[in-house]
mmCIF file of C-alpha atoms and ligand atoms in Angstrom:
data_model
loop_
_atom_site.group_PDB
_atom_site.id
_atom_site.type_symbol
_atom_site.label_atom_id
_atom_site.label_comp_id
_atom_site.label_asym_id
_atom_site.label_seq_id
_atom_site.Cartn_x
_atom_site.Cartn_y
_atom_site.Cartn_z
ATOM 1 C CA MET A 1 5.460 -22.995 0.837
ATOM 2 C CA GLN A 2 6.904 -20.319 3.095
ATOM 3 C CA LYS A 3 10.335 -20.886 1.618
ATOM 4 C CA LYS A 4 8.989 -20.616 -1.908
ATOM 5 C CA LEU A 5 7.305 -17.310 -1.117
ATOM 6 C CA LEU A 6 10.585 -16.022 0.254
ATOM 7 C CA ASP A 7 12.444 -17.109 -2.890
ATOM 8 C CA GLY A 8 9.931 -15.119 -4.885
ATOM 9 C CA PHE A 9 10.662 -11.986 -2.882
ATOM 10 C CA GLU A 10 14.399 -12.475 -3.216
ATOM 11 C CA LYS A 11 14.104 -12.868 -6.952
ATOM 12 C CA THR A 12 11.978 -9.736 -7.180
ATOM 13 C CA PHE A 13 14.583 -7.805 -5.216
ATOM 14 C CA GLN A 14 17.385 -9.061 -7.435
ATOM 15 C CA MET A 15 15.475 -8.247 -10.602
ATOM 16 C CA ARG A 16 15.087 -4.651 -9.451
ATOM 17 C CA GLY A 17 18.734 -4.408 -8.470
ATOM 18 C CA LEU A 18 17.863 -4.083 -4.825
ATOM 19 C CA ARG A 19 20.194 -5.371 -2.146
ATOM 20 C CA ILE A 20 18.578 -7.922 0.134
ATOM 21 C CA THR A 21 18.869 -7.237 3.815
ATOM 22 C CA GLN A 22 17.067 -9.154 6.502
ATOM 23 C CA GLN A 23 15.215 -6.057 7.671
ATOM 24 C CA ARG A 24 14.215 -5.012 4.169
ATOM 25 C CA LEU A 25 12.898 -8.476 3.449
ATOM 26 C CA GLU A 26 10.921 -8.561 6.698
ATOM 27 C CA ILE A 27 9.376 -5.154 6.022
ATOM 28 C CA PHE A 28 8.358 -6.224 2.544
ATOM 29 C CA LYS A 29 6.954 -9.502 3.858
ATOM 30 C CA ALA A 30 4.937 -7.713 6.521
ATOM 31 C CA LEU A 31 3.425 -5.484 3.874
ATOM 32 C CA ALA A 32 2.805 -8.301 1.403
ATOM 33 C CA GLY A 33 1.041 -10.256 4.134
ATOM 34 C CA SER A 34 -1.375 -7.510 5.090
ATOM 35 C CA SER A 35 -4.346 -6.079 3.285
ATOM 36 C CA ASP A 36 -5.050 -3.129 5.574
ATOM 37 C CA HIS A 37 -2.587 -0.657 4.011
ATOM 38 C CA PRO A 38 -0.525 -0.166 7.186
ATOM 39 C CA THR A 39 1.415 2.915 8.211
ATOM 40 C CA ALA A 40 5.170 2.738 8.829
ATOM 41 C CA GLU A 41 4.405 2.855 12.558
ATOM 42 C CA LYS A 42 2.168 -0.174 12.328
ATOM 43 C CA ILE A 43 4.774 -2.207 10.435
ATOM 44 C CA TYR A 44 7.357 -1.135 12.995
ATOM 45 C CA ALA A 45 5.140 -2.240 15.892
ATOM 46 C CA GLN A 46 4.536 -5.571 14.185
ATOM 47 C CA LEU A 47 8.214 -6.299 13.485
ATOM 48 C CA ARG A 48 9.600 -5.087 16.779
ATOM 49 C CA SER A 49 8.523 -8.259 18.610
ATOM 50 C CA THR A 50 10.639 -10.472 16.353
ATOM 51 C CA MET A 51 13.331 -7.912 15.453
ATOM 52 C CA PRO A 52 14.038 -5.912 18.610
ATOM 53 C CA THR A 53 16.911 -4.017 16.971
ATOM 54 C CA ILE A 54 14.782 -2.515 14.195
ATOM 55 C CA SER A 55 14.067 1.213 14.393
ATOM 56 C CA LEU A 56 11.183 3.252 13.066
ATOM 57 C CA ASP A 57 13.681 5.176 10.988
ATOM 58 C CA THR A 58 14.854 1.948 9.336
ATOM 59 C CA VAL A 59 11.266 1.066 8.497
ATOM 60 C CA TYR A 60 10.711 4.496 6.942
ATOM 61 C CA ARG A 61 13.930 4.359 4.930
ATOM 62 C CA ASN A 62 13.249 0.873 3.609
ATOM 63 C CA LEU A 63 9.659 1.694 2.679
ATOM 64 C CA HIS A 64 10.998 4.652 0.736
ATOM 65 C CA THR A 65 13.548 2.452 -1.059
ATOM 66 C CA LEU A 66 10.969 -0.229 -1.852
ATOM 67 C CA GLN A 67 8.658 2.440 -3.214
ATOM 68 C CA ASN A 68 11.398 3.942 -5.371
ATOM 69 C CA HIS A 69 12.069 0.515 -6.850
ATOM 70 C CA GLY A 70 8.413 0.011 -7.683
ATOM 71 C CA LEU A 71 7.927 -2.875 -5.261
ATOM 72 C CA ILE A 72 5.294 -1.205 -3.136
ATOM 73 C CA ASN A 73 2.786 1.601 -3.469
ATOM 74 C CA ARG A 74 2.176 4.544 -1.277
ATOM 75 C CA VAL A 75 -1.585 4.974 -1.049
ATOM 76 C CA THR A 76 -2.880 8.463 -1.636
ATOM 77 C CA THR A 77 -5.307 9.119 1.171
ATOM 78 C CA GLY A 78 -5.312 12.849 1.783
ATOM 79 C CA GLN A 79 -4.352 12.020 5.361
ATOM 80 C CA SER A 80 -1.054 13.088 6.885
ATOM 81 C CA GLN A 81 0.133 9.575 7.701
ATOM 82 C CA ALA A 82 1.436 7.658 4.709
ATOM 83 C CA ARG A 83 -0.113 4.264 4.070
ATOM 84 C CA PHE A 84 1.553 1.510 2.073
ATOM 85 C CA GLU A 85 0.621 -1.622 0.170
ATOM 86 C CA ALA A 86 2.365 -4.356 -1.776
ATOM 87 C CA ASN A 87 -0.654 -4.983 -3.985
ATOM 88 C CA LEU A 88 0.520 -3.568 -7.313
ATOM 89 C CA THR A 89 -2.472 -4.736 -9.321
ATOM 90 C CA PRO A 90 -4.360 -1.582 -10.367
ATOM 91 C CA HIS A 91 -7.299 -1.068 -8.048
ATOM 92 C CA HIS A 92 -9.273 1.612 -6.265
ATOM 93 C CA HIS A 93 -9.810 2.479 -2.621
ATOM 94 C CA LEU A 94 -12.582 3.117 -0.154
ATOM 95 C CA ILE A 95 -11.452 5.090 2.881
ATOM 96 C CA CYS A 96 -13.373 5.499 6.116
ATOM 97 C CA LYS A 97 -13.148 9.035 7.444
ATOM 98 C CA ILE A 98 -13.589 7.861 11.018
ATOM 99 C CA CYS A 99 -11.439 4.743 11.529
ATOM 100 C CA GLN A 100 -9.200 5.414 8.468
ATOM 101 C CA LYS A 101 -9.720 1.857 7.260
ATOM 102 C CA ILE A 102 -8.752 1.443 3.600
ATOM 103 C CA THR A 103 -10.490 -1.203 1.535
ATOM 104 C CA ASP A 104 -9.385 -2.339 -1.921
ATOM 105 C CA ILE A 105 -12.055 -2.353 -4.579
ATOM 106 C CA SER A 106 -12.175 -3.169 -8.240
ATOM 107 C CA TRP A 107 -14.460 -1.058 -10.381
ATOM 108 C CA GLN A 108 -14.563 -2.416 -13.877
ATOM 109 C CA GLU A 109 -17.170 0.040 -15.159
ATOM 110 C CA PHE A 110 -14.948 2.916 -14.112
ATOM 111 C CA ASP A 111 -11.849 1.294 -15.609
ATOM 112 C CA LYS A 112 -13.614 1.080 -18.959
ATOM 113 C CA LEU A 113 -14.566 4.771 -18.900
ATOM 114 C CA ALA A 114 -12.457 6.967 -21.158
ATOM 115 C CA PRO A 115 -11.456 10.286 -19.593
ATOM 116 C CA PRO A 116 -13.376 13.280 -20.992
ATOM 117 C CA GLN A 117 -12.016 14.557 -24.309
ATOM 118 C CA ASP A 118 -10.724 17.862 -22.964
ATOM 119 C CA PHE A 119 -8.481 16.048 -20.469
ATOM 120 C CA ASN A 120 -6.255 15.309 -23.468
ATOM 121 C CA GLN A 121 -5.189 18.934 -23.482
ATOM 122 C CA TRP A 122 -3.555 18.423 -20.144
ATOM 123 C CA GLY A 123 -1.201 15.743 -21.467
ATOM 124 C CA ASP A 124 -0.968 12.000 -21.668
ATOM 125 C CA ILE A 125 -2.994 10.153 -19.024
ATOM 126 C CA LYS A 126 -1.370 6.915 -17.917
ATOM 127 C CA GLU A 127 -3.293 5.839 -14.853
ATOM 128 C CA LYS A 128 -6.798 6.233 -13.587
ATOM 129 C CA GLN A 129 -7.317 5.578 -9.909
ATOM 130 C CA VAL A 130 -10.070 6.707 -7.577
ATOM 131 C CA THR A 131 -10.424 7.061 -3.859
ATOM 132 C CA LEU A 132 -13.900 7.152 -2.400
ATOM 133 C CA SER A 133 -14.327 8.236 1.179
ATOM 134 C CA GLY A 134 -17.154 8.006 3.634
ATOM 135 C CA ILE A 135 -18.111 6.135 6.770
ATOM 136 C CA CYS A 136 -17.705 2.373 6.883
ATOM 137 C CA ARG A 137 -20.362 -0.003 8.111
ATOM 138 C CA ASP A 138 -18.614 -0.623 11.457
ATOM 139 C CA CYS A 139 -18.398 3.089 12.211
ATOM 140 C CA LEU A 140 -22.009 3.612 11.129
ATOM 141 C CA LYS A 141 -22.994 0.944 13.663
ATOM 142 C CA ASP A 142 -20.989 2.642 16.446
ATOM 143 C CA LYS A 143 -22.611 5.949 15.659
ATOM 144 C CA LYS A 144 -26.085 4.516 16.010
ATOM 145 C CA SER A 145 -25.397 2.722 19.292
ATOM 146 C CA SER A 146 -23.817 5.718 21.043
HETATM 147 ZN ZN1 ZN B 201 -14.754 3.142 9.831
HETATM 148 ZN ZN1 ZN B 202 -5.013 -0.933 -2.032
#
């Protein structure tokens, strides 16, 4: 199972003309195995225990390369720290303003909505993605108890 998953990654890399390095593969795996849209720092902290020679700079550079090759997405959050994900299926995001947690959502009603007519004057719209922000349930709970 694990081996098969790895083969899949290697094939994806090859298809995109991307050289496979151990570190690059591990960074991609870490991202593919998480659903919390980690920062580069978080991936670095996670990998450091098994790959003591990895540097934060290496993580940044590889994330950039993976993004350029369309293997991962950088999530637009409006926050200064970049967040990444390997989930390339079109979806939307909920972001908590307090704990910065990002949750994936699907919103079929929104997806079906055509952009307003006058948007056509701007150009050709290819993607429609929304980010909703607010306070998550966990943070609401904390607020009440303090
Ligand atoms: Zn929260
Ligand atoms: Zn996402």
